[in-house]
Short mmCIF file of C-alpha atoms in Angstrom, two decimals:
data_model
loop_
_atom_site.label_atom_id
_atom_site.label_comp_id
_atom_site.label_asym_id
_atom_site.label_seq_id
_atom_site.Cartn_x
_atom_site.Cartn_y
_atom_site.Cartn_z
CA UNK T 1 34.13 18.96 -1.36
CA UNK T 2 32.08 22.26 -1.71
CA UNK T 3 27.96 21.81 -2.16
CA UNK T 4 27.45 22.63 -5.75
CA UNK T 5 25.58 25.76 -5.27
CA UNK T 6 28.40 27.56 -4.27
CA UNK T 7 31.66 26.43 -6.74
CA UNK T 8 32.46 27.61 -9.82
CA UNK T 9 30.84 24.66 -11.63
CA UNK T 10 30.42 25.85 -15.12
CA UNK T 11 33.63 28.50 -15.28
CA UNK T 12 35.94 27.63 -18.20
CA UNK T 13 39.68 28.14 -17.56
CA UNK T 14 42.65 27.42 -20.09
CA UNK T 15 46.20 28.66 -20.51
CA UNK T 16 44.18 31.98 -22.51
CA UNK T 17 43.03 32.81 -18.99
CA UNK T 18 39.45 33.16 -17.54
CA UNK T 19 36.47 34.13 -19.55
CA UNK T 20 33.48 36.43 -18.46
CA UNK T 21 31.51 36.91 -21.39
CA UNK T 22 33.26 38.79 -24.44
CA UNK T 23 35.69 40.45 -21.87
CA UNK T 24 39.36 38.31 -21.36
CA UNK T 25 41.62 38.81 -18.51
CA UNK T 26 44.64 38.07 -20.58
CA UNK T 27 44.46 40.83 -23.02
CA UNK T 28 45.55 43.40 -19.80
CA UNK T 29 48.46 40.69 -18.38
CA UNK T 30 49.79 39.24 -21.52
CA UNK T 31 52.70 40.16 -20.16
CA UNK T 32 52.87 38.99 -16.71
CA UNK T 33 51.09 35.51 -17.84
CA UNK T 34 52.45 32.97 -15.44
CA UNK T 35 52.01 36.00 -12.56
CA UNK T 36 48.48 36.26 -14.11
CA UNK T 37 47.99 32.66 -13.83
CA UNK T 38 48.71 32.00 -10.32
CA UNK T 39 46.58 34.55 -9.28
CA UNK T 40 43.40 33.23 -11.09
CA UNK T 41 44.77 29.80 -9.79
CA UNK T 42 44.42 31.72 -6.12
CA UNK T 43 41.79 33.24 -6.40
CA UNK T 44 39.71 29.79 -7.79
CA UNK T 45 40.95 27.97 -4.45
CA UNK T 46 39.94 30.76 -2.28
CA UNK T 47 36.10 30.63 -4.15
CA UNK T 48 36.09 26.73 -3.64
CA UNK T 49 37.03 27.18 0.24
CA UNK T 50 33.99 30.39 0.49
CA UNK T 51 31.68 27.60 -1.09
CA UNK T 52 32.85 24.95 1.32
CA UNK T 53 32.07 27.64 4.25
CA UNK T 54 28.93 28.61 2.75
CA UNK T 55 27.57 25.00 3.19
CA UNK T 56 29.19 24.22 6.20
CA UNK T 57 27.09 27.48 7.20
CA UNK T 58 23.58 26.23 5.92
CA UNK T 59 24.20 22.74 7.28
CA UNK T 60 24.76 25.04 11.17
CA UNK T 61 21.92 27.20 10.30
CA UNK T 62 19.72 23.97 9.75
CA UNK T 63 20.74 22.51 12.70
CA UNK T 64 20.23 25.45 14.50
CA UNK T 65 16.76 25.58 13.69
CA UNK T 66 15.46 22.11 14.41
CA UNK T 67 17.19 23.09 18.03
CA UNK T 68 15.51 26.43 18.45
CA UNK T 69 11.89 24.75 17.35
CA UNK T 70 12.33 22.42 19.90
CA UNK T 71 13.42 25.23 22.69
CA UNK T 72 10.19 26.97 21.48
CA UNK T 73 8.34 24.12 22.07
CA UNK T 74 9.70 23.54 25.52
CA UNK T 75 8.77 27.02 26.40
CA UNK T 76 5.42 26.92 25.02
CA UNK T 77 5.00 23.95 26.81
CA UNK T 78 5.97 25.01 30.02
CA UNK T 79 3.77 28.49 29.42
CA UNK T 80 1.35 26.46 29.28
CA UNK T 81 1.62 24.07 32.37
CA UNK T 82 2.33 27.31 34.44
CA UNK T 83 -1.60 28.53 33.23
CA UNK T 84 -2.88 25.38 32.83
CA UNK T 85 -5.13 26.28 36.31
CA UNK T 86 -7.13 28.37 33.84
CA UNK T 87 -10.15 26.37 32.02
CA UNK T 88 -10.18 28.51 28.81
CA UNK T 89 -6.67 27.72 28.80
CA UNK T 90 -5.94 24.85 26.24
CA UNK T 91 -4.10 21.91 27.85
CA UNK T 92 -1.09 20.11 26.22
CA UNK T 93 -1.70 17.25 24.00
CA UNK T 94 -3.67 14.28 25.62
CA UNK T 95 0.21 12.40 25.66
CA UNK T 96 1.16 14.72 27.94
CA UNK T 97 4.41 15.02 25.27
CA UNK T 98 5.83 17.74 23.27
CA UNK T 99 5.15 18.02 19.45
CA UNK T 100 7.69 17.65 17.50
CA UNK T 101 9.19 19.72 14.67
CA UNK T 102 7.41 19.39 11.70
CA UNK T 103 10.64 18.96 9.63
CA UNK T 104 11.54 16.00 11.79
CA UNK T 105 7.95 14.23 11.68
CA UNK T 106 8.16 12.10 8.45
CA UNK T 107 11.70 10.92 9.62
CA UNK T 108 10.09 10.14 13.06
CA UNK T 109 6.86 8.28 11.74
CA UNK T 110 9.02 6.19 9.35
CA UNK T 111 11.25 5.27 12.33
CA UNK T 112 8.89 4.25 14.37
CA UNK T 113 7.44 2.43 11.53
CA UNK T 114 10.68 0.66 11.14
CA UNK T 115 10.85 -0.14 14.69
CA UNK T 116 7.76 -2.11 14.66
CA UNK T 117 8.77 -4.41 11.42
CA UNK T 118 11.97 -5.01 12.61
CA UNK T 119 9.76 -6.60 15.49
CA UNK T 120 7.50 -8.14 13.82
CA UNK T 121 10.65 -9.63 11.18
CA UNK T 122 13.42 -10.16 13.52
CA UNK T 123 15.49 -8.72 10.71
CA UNK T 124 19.01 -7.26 11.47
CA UNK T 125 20.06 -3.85 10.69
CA UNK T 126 21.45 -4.77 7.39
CA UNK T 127 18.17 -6.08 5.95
CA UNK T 128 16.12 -3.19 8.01
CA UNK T 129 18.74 -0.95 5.75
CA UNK T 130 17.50 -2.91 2.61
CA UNK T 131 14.06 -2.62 3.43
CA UNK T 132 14.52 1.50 4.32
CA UNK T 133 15.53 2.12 0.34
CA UNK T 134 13.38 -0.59 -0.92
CA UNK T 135 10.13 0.96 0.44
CA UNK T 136 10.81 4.62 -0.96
CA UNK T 137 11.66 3.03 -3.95
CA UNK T 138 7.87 1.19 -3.80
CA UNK T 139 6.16 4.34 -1.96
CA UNK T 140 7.73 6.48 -5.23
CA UNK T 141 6.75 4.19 -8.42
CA UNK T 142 3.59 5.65 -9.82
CA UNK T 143 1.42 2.40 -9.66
CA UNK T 144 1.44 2.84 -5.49
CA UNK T 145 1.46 6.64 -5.48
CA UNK T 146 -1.50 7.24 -7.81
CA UNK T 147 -3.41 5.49 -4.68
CA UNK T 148 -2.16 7.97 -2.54
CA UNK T 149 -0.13 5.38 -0.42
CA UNK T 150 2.80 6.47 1.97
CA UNK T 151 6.45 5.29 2.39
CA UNK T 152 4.85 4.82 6.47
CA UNK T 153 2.53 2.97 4.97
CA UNK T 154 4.67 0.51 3.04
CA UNK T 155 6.50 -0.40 5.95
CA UNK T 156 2.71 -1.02 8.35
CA UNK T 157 2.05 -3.01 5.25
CA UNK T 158 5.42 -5.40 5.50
CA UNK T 159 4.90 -5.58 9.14
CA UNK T 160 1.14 -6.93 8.42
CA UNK T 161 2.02 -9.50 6.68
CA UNK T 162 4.97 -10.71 8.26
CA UNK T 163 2.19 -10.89 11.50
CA UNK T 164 0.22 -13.15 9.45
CA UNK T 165 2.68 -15.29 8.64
CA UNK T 166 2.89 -14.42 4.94
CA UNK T 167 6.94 -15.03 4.23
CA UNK T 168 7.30 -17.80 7.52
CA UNK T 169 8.37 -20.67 5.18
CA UNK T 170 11.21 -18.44 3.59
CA UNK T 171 13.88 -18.69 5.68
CA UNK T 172 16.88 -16.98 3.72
CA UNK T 173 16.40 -13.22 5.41
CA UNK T 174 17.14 -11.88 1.84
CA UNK T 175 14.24 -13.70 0.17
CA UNK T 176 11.65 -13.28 3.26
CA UNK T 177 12.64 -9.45 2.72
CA UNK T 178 11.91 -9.52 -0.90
CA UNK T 179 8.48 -11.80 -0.44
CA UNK T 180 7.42 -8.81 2.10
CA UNK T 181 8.20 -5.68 -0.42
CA UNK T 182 6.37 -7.17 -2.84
CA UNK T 183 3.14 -8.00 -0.96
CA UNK T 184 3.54 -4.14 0.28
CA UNK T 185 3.66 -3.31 -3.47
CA UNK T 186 1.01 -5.98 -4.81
CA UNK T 187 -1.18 -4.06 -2.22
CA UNK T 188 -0.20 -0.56 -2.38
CA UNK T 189 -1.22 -1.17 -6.35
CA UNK T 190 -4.75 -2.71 -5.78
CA UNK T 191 -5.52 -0.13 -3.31
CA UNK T 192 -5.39 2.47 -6.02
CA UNK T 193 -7.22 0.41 -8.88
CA UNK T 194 -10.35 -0.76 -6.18
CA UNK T 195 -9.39 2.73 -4.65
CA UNK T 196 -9.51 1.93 -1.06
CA UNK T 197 -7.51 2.49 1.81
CA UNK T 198 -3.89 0.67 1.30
CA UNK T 199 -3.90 -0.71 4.83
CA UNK T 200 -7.80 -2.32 3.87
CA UNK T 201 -5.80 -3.52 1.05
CA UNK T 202 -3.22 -5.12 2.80
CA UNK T 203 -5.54 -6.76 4.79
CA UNK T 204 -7.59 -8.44 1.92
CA UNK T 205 -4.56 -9.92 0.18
CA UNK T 206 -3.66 -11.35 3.17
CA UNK T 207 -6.61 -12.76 3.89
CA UNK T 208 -6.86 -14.48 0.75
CA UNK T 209 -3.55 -15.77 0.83
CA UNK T 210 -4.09 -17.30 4.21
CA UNK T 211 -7.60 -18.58 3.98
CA UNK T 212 -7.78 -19.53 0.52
CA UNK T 213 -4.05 -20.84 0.69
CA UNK T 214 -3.16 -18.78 -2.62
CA UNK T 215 0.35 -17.65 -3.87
CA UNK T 216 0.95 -13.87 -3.93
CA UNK T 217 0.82 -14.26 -7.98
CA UNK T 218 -2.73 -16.22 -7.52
CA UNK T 219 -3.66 -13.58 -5.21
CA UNK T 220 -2.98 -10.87 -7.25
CA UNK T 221 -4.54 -12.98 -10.67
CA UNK T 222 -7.37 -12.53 -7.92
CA UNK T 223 -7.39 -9.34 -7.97
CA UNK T 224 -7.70 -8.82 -11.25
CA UNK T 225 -10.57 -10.98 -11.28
CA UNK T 226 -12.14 -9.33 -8.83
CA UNK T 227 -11.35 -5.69 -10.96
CA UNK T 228 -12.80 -7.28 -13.87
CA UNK T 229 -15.60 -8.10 -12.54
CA UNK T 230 -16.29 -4.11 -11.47
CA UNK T 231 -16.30 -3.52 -14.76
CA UNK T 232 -19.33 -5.20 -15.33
CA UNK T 233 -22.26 -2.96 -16.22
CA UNK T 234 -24.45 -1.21 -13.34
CA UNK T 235 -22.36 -3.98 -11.08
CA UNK T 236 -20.92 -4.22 -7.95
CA UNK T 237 -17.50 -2.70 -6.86
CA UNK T 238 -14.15 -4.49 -7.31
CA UNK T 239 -13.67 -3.37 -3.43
CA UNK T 240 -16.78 -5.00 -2.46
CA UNK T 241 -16.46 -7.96 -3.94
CA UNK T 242 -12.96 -8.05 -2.27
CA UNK T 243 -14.66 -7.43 1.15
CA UNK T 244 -16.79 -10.69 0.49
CA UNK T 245 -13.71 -12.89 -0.44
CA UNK T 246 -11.71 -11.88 2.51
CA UNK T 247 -14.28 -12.89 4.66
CA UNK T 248 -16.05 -15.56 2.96
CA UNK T 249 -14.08 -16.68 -0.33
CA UNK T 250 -12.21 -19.92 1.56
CA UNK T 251 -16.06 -21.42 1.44
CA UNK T 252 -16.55 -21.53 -2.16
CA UNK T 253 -13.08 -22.74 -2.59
CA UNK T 254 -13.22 -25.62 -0.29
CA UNK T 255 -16.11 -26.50 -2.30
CA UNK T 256 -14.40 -26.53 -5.51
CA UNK T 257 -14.65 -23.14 -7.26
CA UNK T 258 -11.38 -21.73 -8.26
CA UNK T 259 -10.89 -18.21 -6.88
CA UNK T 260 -12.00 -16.28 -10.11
CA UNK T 261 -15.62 -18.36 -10.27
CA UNK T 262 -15.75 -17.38 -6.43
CA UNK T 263 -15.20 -13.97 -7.22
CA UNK T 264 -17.83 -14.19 -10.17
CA UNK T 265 -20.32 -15.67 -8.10
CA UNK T 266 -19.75 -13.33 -5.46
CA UNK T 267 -19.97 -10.53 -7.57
CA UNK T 268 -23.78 -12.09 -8.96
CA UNK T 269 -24.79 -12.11 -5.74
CA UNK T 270 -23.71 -8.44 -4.82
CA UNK T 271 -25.59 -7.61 -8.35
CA UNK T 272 -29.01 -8.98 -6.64
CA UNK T 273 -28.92 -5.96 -4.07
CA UNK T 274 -27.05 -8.35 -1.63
CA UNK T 275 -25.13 -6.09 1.23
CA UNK T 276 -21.50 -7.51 1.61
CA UNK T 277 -22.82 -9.49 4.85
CA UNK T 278 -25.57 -11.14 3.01
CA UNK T 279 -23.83 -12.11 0.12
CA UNK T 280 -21.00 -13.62 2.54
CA UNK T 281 -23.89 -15.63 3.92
CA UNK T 282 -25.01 -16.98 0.96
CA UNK T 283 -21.86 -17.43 -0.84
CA UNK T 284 -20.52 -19.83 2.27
CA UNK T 285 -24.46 -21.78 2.84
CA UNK T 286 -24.23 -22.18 -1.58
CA UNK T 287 -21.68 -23.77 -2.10
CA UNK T 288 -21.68 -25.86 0.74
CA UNK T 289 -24.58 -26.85 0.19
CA UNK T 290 -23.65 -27.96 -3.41
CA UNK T 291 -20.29 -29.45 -2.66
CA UNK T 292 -22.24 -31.66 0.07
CA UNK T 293 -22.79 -34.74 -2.19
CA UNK T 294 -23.72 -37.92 -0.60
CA UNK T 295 -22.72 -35.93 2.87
CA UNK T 296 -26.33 -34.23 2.29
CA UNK T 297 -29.15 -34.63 5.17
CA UNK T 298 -31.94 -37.76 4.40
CA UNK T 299 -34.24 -34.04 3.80
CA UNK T 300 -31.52 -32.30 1.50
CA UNK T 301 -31.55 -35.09 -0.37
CA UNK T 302 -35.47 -35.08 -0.89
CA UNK T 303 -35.21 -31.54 -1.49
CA UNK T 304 -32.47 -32.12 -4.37
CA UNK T 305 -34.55 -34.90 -5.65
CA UNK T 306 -37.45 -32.14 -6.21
CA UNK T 307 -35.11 -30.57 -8.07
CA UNK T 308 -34.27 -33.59 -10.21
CA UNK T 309 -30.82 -33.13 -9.46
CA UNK T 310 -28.68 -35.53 -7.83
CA UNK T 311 -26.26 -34.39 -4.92
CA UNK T 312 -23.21 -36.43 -5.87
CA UNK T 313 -23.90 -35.02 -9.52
CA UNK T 314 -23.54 -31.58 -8.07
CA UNK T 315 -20.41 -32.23 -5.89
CA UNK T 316 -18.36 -33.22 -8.65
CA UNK T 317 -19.40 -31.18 -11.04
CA UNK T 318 -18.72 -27.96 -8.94
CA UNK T 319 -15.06 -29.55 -8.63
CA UNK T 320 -14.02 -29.43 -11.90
CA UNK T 321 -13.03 -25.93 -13.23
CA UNK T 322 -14.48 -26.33 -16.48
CA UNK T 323 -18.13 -27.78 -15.07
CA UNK T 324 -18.37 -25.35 -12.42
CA UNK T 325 -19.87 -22.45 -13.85
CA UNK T 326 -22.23 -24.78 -16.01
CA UNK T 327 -23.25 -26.61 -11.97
CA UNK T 328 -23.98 -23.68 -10.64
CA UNK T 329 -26.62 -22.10 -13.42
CA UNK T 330 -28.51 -25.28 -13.46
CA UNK T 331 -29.27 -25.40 -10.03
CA UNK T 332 -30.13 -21.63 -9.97
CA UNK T 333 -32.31 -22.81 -13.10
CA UNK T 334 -33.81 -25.62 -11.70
CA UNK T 335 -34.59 -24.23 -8.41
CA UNK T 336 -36.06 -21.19 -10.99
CA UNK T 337 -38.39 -23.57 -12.96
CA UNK T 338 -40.14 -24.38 -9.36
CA UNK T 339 -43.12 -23.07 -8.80
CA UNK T 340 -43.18 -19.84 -6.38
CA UNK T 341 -45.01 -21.37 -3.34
CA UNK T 342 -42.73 -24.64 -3.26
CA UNK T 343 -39.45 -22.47 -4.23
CA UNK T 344 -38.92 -20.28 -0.74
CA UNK T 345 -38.72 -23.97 1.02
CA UNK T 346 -36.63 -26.09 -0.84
CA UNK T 347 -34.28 -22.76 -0.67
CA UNK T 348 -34.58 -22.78 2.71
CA UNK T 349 -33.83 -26.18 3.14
CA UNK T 350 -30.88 -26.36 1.10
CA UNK T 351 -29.63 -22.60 1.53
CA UNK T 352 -30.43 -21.54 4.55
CA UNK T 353 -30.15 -18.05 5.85
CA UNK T 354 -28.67 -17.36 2.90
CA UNK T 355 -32.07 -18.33 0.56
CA UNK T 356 -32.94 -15.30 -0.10
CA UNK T 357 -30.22 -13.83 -2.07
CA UNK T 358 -29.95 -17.04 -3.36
CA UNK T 359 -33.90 -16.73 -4.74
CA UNK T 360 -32.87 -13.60 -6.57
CA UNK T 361 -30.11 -14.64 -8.09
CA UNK T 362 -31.99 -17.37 -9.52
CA UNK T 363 -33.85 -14.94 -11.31
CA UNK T 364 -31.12 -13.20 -12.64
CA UNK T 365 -29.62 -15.95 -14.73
CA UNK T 366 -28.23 -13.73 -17.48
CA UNK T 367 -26.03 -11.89 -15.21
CA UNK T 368 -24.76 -14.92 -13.02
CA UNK T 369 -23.72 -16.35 -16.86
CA UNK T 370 -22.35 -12.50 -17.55
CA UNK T 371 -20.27 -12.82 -14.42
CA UNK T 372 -19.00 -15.79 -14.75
CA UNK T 373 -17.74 -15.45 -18.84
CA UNK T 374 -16.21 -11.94 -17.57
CA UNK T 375 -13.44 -13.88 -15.54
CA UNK T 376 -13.64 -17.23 -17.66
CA UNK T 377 -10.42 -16.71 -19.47
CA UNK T 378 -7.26 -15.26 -17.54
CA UNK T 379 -5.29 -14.09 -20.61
CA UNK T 380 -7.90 -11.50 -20.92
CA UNK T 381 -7.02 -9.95 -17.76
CA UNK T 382 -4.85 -11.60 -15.62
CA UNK T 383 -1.19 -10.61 -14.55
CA UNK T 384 0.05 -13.69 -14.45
CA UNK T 385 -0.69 -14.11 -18.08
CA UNK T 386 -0.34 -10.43 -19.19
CA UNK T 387 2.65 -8.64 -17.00
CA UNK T 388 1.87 -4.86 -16.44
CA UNK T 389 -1.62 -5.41 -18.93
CA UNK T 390 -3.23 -6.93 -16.09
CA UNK T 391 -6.44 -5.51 -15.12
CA UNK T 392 -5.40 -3.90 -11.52
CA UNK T 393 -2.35 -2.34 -13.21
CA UNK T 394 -3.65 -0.93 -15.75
CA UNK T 395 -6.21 0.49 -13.83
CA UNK T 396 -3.49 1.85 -11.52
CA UNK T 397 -1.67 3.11 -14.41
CA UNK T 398 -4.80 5.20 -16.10
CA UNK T 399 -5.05 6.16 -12.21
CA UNK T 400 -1.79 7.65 -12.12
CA UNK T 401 -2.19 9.82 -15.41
CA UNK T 402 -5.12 11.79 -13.95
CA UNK T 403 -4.47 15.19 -12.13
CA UNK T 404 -5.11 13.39 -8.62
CA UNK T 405 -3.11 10.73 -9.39
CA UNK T 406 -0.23 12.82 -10.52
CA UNK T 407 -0.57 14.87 -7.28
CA UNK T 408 -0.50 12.13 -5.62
CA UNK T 409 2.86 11.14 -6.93
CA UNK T 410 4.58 14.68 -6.12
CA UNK T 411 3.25 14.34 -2.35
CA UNK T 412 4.86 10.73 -2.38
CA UNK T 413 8.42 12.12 -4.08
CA UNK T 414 7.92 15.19 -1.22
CA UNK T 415 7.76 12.83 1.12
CA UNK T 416 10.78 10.86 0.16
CA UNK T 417 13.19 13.99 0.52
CA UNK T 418 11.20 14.91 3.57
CA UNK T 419 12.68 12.01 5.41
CA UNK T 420 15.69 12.64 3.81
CA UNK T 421 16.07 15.70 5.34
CA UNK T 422 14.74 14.42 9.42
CA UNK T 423 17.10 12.17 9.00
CA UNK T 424 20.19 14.24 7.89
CA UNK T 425 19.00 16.43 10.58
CA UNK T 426 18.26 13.90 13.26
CA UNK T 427 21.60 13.68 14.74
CA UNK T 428 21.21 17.20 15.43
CA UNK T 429 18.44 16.77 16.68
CA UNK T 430 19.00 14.16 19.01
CA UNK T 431 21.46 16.56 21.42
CA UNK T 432 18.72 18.98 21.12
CA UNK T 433 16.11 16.60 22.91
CA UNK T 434 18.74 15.34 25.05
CA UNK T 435 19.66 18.99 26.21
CA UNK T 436 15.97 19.72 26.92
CA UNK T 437 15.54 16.55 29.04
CA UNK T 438 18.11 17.79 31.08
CA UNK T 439 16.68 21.27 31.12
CA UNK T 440 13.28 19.31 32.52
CA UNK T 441 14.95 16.97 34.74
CA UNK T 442 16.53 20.33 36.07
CA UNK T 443 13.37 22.26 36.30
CA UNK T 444 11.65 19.62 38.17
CA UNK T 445 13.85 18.93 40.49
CA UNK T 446 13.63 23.10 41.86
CA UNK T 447 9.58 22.37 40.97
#
């Protein structure tokens, strides 16, 4: 069938004869009608065949140039060896290899890409197949591309977590694909609400999945926490307060906090000034220290008895959901009401290194209490409760609508036909590479 740029698509033809405008050709061969007819009739066949040449043609000129680039190349780098004795001369890439066409690149970088999660999945080439249209289709939808995340990207993403073991227990290849496209997507859209890196992303979700053994919904309800809690006033970033989970979260929910409170609390300490490292330090010596009940030392215990709190007390209340956030602001209170030469020790002795953000953030009640009510109830922001009104989507979404965002999107739709076109054009491009390794084999061998 002829490409559709060169047949006569929209030309009307009836038994009146073919119309150009106001001008008939019947009205000259009204007599010679059926003569008349099978002309036109000859003439539209002979049209459709030029079309068919036509894009026969483009398709050889195409594949013509994708050959002659890489014949260019060859040359250029074989100019180059012959003066590389020169020092001012510059040398070929540090690879030693020759560059590629750039209309072949996005094809190439996607099948590499593909190569690796096929390793990293054991998947056959049916499922590889699925996963190939699934990931333009997730690279394309405006809640990824608004981030500015690529279809190569997608893919690293899937082979991430299928490396951490995200997807193991699933063993139908169908369903492990499906867990794995939508952790790349879950990821792909908080990277462009916390507006970080998608592979950073990636890594954070995984993290809290693993560590804090959480669900991909509870992980992305997480997520929106975390993205609510950005929104607090002169706060600390959703990002950031991501950072701090990944690397410390699984401590304040072996104590008992449910992720959201962890992220609250983390995000109070961040408010204090905390750097990410310090607040990781005192979110993990906190909580333990809270959740240690009767395990605490013969000198915790004194110091909790200075307090006039009782360790067991503290334990279970920081175990119950609805307790925790009430547990938590009355030992920041109580260690508050002590007086400032006594307070730095029993801190110390309870708290550790982490004490001093700790100290702060017992004067900054208010906004530990903010923090905490900004993440109390999940209907207010969750996904799991709301759908696409969940805080990191609709962030993504107002994302998407600005002029960077919507640039954003065209690069990722360019990029889609991009590998389109490498690989229409890689079989072409294949004998091209193989005829210029048998060009160098030649060439070395009279070398």
């Amino acid at each position: 069938m002829a490409d559709d740029r060169y047949s006569l698509k929209y030309t009307a033809f009836d038994e009146r004869g073919l119309a150009f405008g106001d001008t008939s050709l019947t009205s000259g061969v009204s007599a010679q009608g059926a003569f008349a007819r099978d002309q036109l009739a000859s003439l539209d066949l002979a049209l459709e065949t030029l079309g068919l040449k036509l894009g026969l043609l483009t398709t050889a000129i195409e594949s013509l140039t994708v050959k002659l680039s890489a014949q260019r190349l060859f040359s250029q780098t074989m100019g180059a060896d012959a003066k590389g004795e020169s020092a001012n001369k510059p040398k070929a890439k540090s690879g030693g290899g020759i560059e590629p066409p750039a209309l072949l690149k996005p094809a190439i970088a996607m099948d590499s890409a593909m190569a690796d999660l096929k390793k990293a999945t054991q998947f056959g080439p049916r499922q590889i197949q699925q996963v190939a249209e699934a990931t333009q289709q997730i690279a394309a939808a405006p809640l990824v591309a608004a981030g500015g995340t690529t279809a190569v990207e997608v893919v690293k993403m899937q082979s991430l977590a299928a490396r951490k073991g995200i997807g193991s227990d699933v063993h139908d290849a169908s369903e492990r694909q499906l867990v794995l496209s939508n952790f790349a997507s879950d990821a792909g859209v908080t990277a462009a609400a916390f507006e970080m890196p998608a592979m950073k992303a990636a890594e954070m979700l995984a993290e809290w999945r693993i560590s804090m053994k959480l669900s991909g919904a509870q992980a992305f309800d997480l997520a929106d926490a975390a993205n609510q809690l950005g929104k607090l006033p002169n706060g600390a970033k959703a990002a950031e307060i991501g950072a701090v989970l990944q690397s410390d979260g699984a401590a304040a929910t072996t104590a008992g906090l449910a992720p959201a409170q962890a992220a609250a609390l983390t995000a109070a300490l961040l408010n204090t000034g905390a750097k990410q490292a310090e607040a990781g330090l005192a979110l993990d010596s906190f909580t333990t220290a809270l959740s240690k009940g009767d395990q605490a030392s013969v000198t915790e215990q004194t110091a909790w008895k200075q307090l006039g709190l009782a360790p067991t007390a503290v334990a279970g209340g920081l175990r119950d959901k609805d307790t925790a956030p009430g547990t938590v602001m009355t030992v920041l209170a109580a260690l508050n009401a002590q007086p400032a030469d006594k307070r730095s020790a029993l801190a110390a002795t309870l708290f550790g290194n982490g004490d001093e953000a700790v100290l702060r953030m017992a004067q900054k009640l208010p906004d530990v209490n903010a923090a905490f009510l900004q993440v109390k109830d999940p209907g207010q922001y969750a996904t799991s409760q709301l759908g696409n009104d969940g805080s990191v989507r609709q962030d993504a979404l107002a994302l998407s609508k600005t002029q960077q965002g919507q640039l954003n999107i065209l690069n990722a739709r360019s990029e889609r036909l991009s590998v389109a076109t490498g690989n229409a054009l890689m079989p072409s491009a294949d004998t091209s590479f193989q005829w210029l390794g048998s060009l160098a084999d030649c060439m070395s061998e009279f070398g």
